[in-house]
Amino acid sequence: MIRCDTTAAPCDPSLASIREKVEAGVRLDRADGEALFATEDIWSVCAMADLVRRRMHGDRAYYNVNRHLNYSNICALSCTFCAFHRKKGDDGAYERTTDEIREEARQAVASGATEMHIVGGLHPWLKFDYYTDMLRAIREEAPRLHLKAFTAVEIVHLARISGRGRDGIDGIRAVLSDLRDAGLGSLPGGGAEVFDDRVHDEAFKGKIRHGAWMDVHQAAHELGLHTNATMLYGHVESPAERVNHFMLLRQQQDDTLLQWANASDINTPDADRHDGSTSPAVVLTGPDEMYPQRRLPTSETCDTGWYQCAIPLPFVPDDSQLEALHGPTGIENLRTIAVARLMFDNVPHVKAFWIMQTLPMAQIMLQSAGADDIDGTVVWYDITKVEGAGTHQETSVVGLHRAIREAGLEPVERDTLYRPVTRAGETWSI
Ligand code: V47
């Protein structure tokens, strides 16, 4: 495929110093992030993100064979951006029984899925046992299925309903540990929204604030569970607030990886990383020759977890209380994915979630805006309702392959931990 020249100088001269940093593998700071959101030279932003993505992943683009399960849409909260939540007794309110969930697991196995992604509302009456029974039931039906389940918001709710709400971080650890014993494999990145108090109070008041969200992920990492991190953008937040969200997550990833680097005797020459200008413990985005040993640990050599994937989610207004807002445009979607790739120099993957981005947009993001992952076959999805429709939203492996190949990339099936999956007939191995 003929590709545009990613080595060209930016048309907007104010991006020249950022381009130099990207080429040299130097960390971008807050002002750089804000400049990337401000410029009209969107294609130079995308070209820089594509350069970084190709350094990290070459021609590979990742997908998985998965199934999303929304076990209940009944939620104690009423976030204005959310079209998913219902109150008990409302039209369309549901909660899945353990038997229905077992059946979902059997179907997932039959379709060759390697992952089930499980999230729901904050159900006011379900007991903690419902959640552990759900995981155990899936485990019994599908012992090899990786269970990526429960946002940080749900984990805090589970701490409360299991009587450990007053135990702070110890209560969170205890809940995560019980869930892990029942089969939990990792945490998805949902519920982060935008890490800002003003935006929180306007669009998702009542939800946990960002400190609590990050504490849950830190506890998960300490227990060795990998997690993802989302950002819901394109509603009432400003570009500076998006950059701040990225910076907070990047700092937390630095802290996690610095501990690993120190324990593994990895050379981290710059002591003070907190001013944002010096080198972090692990650099993933620079040229190979600059950072020969400061790459990510593998799960085999490291027992801590970390953020595997950053996932900017475009706000889908349909059916929400914020329906009057138009949501982000295609250009803003491309830009936000690209800025995420450029700012997250210590997070290995950036996902264009095709359900919310749409498959055609996700394809362009893989081809030229820095994304390397597209999520998977999905099958059922009820959180966003494009044109009023939720539930059945499925694509096939053939459809994902076609989208990726047409983008000039090589599809790589991965499991949840980004290990390549090999298939022979109906069986698969890692
Ligand atoms: O937390 C809710 C968002 C999230 C809307 O970890 C909305 O691999 C857009 O986190 N418009 C759940 N977004 C989905 C999620 C996710 C998805 C795919 C992969 C992964 C992963 C995580 O969806 C919620 C919220 O931020 N959301 N309503 C809406 N109207």
mmCIF file of C-alpha atoms and ligand atoms in Angstrom, residues 66 68 80-84 115 117 119 148 151 153 187-193 207 213 227-233 309 311 313-320 351 353 355-356 373 375 381 383-385 414 416 418, ligand 1:
data_model
loop_
_atom_site.group_PDB
_atom_site.id
_atom_site.type_symbol
_atom_site.label_atom_id
_atom_site.label_comp_id
_atom_site.label_asym_id
_atom_site.label_seq_id
_atom_site.Cartn_x
_atom_site.Cartn_y
_atom_site.Cartn_z
ATOM 1 C CA ASN A 66 -14.603 -11.951 22.487
ATOM 2 C CA HIS A 68 -19.357 -8.618 25.919
ATOM 3 C CA THR A 80 -26.447 12.200 32.313
ATOM 4 C CA PHE A 81 -24.249 10.813 29.520
ATOM 5 C CA CYS A 82 -25.476 7.235 30.008
ATOM 6 C CA ALA A 83 -28.268 5.684 27.925
ATOM 7 C CA PHE A 84 -27.767 2.254 29.499
ATOM 8 C CA GLU A 115 -12.404 -13.444 26.433
ATOM 9 C CA HIS A 117 -15.889 -8.698 28.939
ATOM 10 C CA VAL A 119 -19.868 -5.034 33.062
ATOM 11 C CA LYS A 148 -12.200 -9.222 32.049
ATOM 12 C CA THR A 151 -15.133 -1.359 36.154
ATOM 13 C CA VAL A 153 -16.910 1.903 39.856
ATOM 14 C CA LEU A 187 -10.171 -5.236 34.829
ATOM 15 C CA PRO A 188 -11.590 -3.332 31.852
ATOM 16 C CA GLY A 189 -10.971 0.393 31.583
ATOM 17 C CA GLY A 190 -14.522 1.689 32.011
ATOM 18 C CA GLY A 191 -15.890 4.222 34.453
ATOM 19 C CA ALA A 192 -12.931 6.605 34.238
ATOM 20 C CA GLU A 193 -14.861 9.188 32.156
ATOM 21 C CA LYS A 207 -19.922 8.252 40.531
ATOM 22 C CA TRP A 213 -10.878 4.994 40.365
ATOM 23 C CA THR A 227 -6.107 -3.317 33.540
ATOM 24 C CA ASN A 228 -7.116 -0.839 30.823
ATOM 25 C CA ALA A 229 -7.970 2.859 31.042
ATOM 26 C CA THR A 230 -10.668 4.707 29.113
ATOM 27 C CA MET A 231 -11.533 8.367 28.692
ATOM 28 C CA LEU A 232 -15.058 9.366 27.652
ATOM 29 C CA TYR A 233 -14.646 12.552 25.595
ATOM 30 C CA CYS A 309 -4.269 -0.303 26.801
ATOM 31 C CA ILE A 311 -9.046 3.588 25.100
ATOM 32 C CA LEU A 313 -14.280 6.539 23.955
ATOM 33 C CA PRO A 314 -16.221 9.107 21.893
ATOM 34 C CA PHE A 315 -19.423 10.227 23.591
ATOM 35 C CA VAL A 316 -22.469 8.775 21.788
ATOM 36 C CA PRO A 317 -25.376 11.110 22.664
ATOM 37 C CA ASP A 318 -28.288 8.981 21.361
ATOM 38 C CA ASP A 319 -30.930 8.336 24.044
ATOM 39 C CA SER A 320 -28.911 9.973 26.858
ATOM 40 C CA LYS A 351 -7.562 0.852 21.161
ATOM 41 C CA PHE A 353 -13.210 0.515 20.041
ATOM 42 C CA ILE A 355 -18.529 -0.218 18.473
ATOM 43 C CA MET A 356 -18.321 3.425 19.540
ATOM 44 C CA ASP A 373 -6.104 -2.468 18.465
ATOM 45 C CA ASP A 375 -11.325 -4.748 20.266
ATOM 46 C CA TYR A 381 -23.376 -4.616 23.437
ATOM 47 C CA ILE A 383 -24.053 0.422 26.799
ATOM 48 C CA THR A 384 -24.331 2.734 23.815
ATOM 49 C CA LYS A 385 -27.417 2.842 21.666
ATOM 50 C CA ARG A 414 -4.446 -11.743 20.573
ATOM 51 C CA THR A 416 -6.641 -10.406 26.628
ATOM 52 C CA TYR A 418 -1.871 -9.480 24.093
HETATM 53 O O1 V47 B 1 -17.569 3.381 31.523
HETATM 54 C C1 V47 B 1 -21.267 5.071 28.714
HETATM 55 C C2 V47 B 1 -18.801 4.591 28.427
HETATM 56 C C3 V47 B 1 -17.845 2.734 29.237
HETATM 57 C C4 V47 B 1 -21.616 6.190 26.921
HETATM 58 O O2 V47 B 1 -11.271 -2.135 28.720
HETATM 59 C C5 V47 B 1 -20.306 5.738 26.906
HETATM 60 O O3 V47 B 1 -11.028 -3.100 26.800
HETATM 61 C C6 V47 B 1 -19.946 6.736 24.904
HETATM 62 O O4 V47 B 1 -15.192 0.930 29.293
HETATM 63 N N1 V47 B 1 -21.207 7.215 24.860
HETATM 64 C C7 V47 B 1 -17.908 1.226 29.201
HETATM 65 N N2 V47 B 1 -19.471 6.008 25.913
HETATM 66 C C8 V47 B 1 -17.134 0.666 28.020
HETATM 67 C C9 V47 B 1 -15.691 0.462 28.319
HETATM 68 C C10 V47 B 1 -14.860 -0.364 27.415
HETATM 69 C C11 V47 B 1 -15.262 -0.597 26.110
HETATM 70 C C12 V47 B 1 -14.458 -1.379 25.288
HETATM 71 C C13 V47 B 1 -13.284 -1.945 25.744
HETATM 72 C C14 V47 B 1 -12.890 -1.697 27.055
HETATM 73 C C15 V47 B 1 -11.652 -2.343 27.573
HETATM 74 C C16 V47 B 1 -13.662 -0.887 27.894
HETATM 75 O O5 V47 B 1 -18.651 3.232 28.191
HETATM 76 C C17 V47 B 1 -18.390 3.417 30.426
HETATM 77 C C18 V47 B 1 -18.529 4.818 29.900
HETATM 78 O O6 V47 B 1 -17.334 5.516 29.995
HETATM 79 N N3 V47 B 1 -20.118 5.083 28.041
HETATM 80 N N4 V47 B 1 -22.199 5.738 28.039
HETATM 81 C C19 V47 B 1 -22.070 6.965 25.826
HETATM 82 N N5 V47 B 1 -23.303 7.435 25.771
#
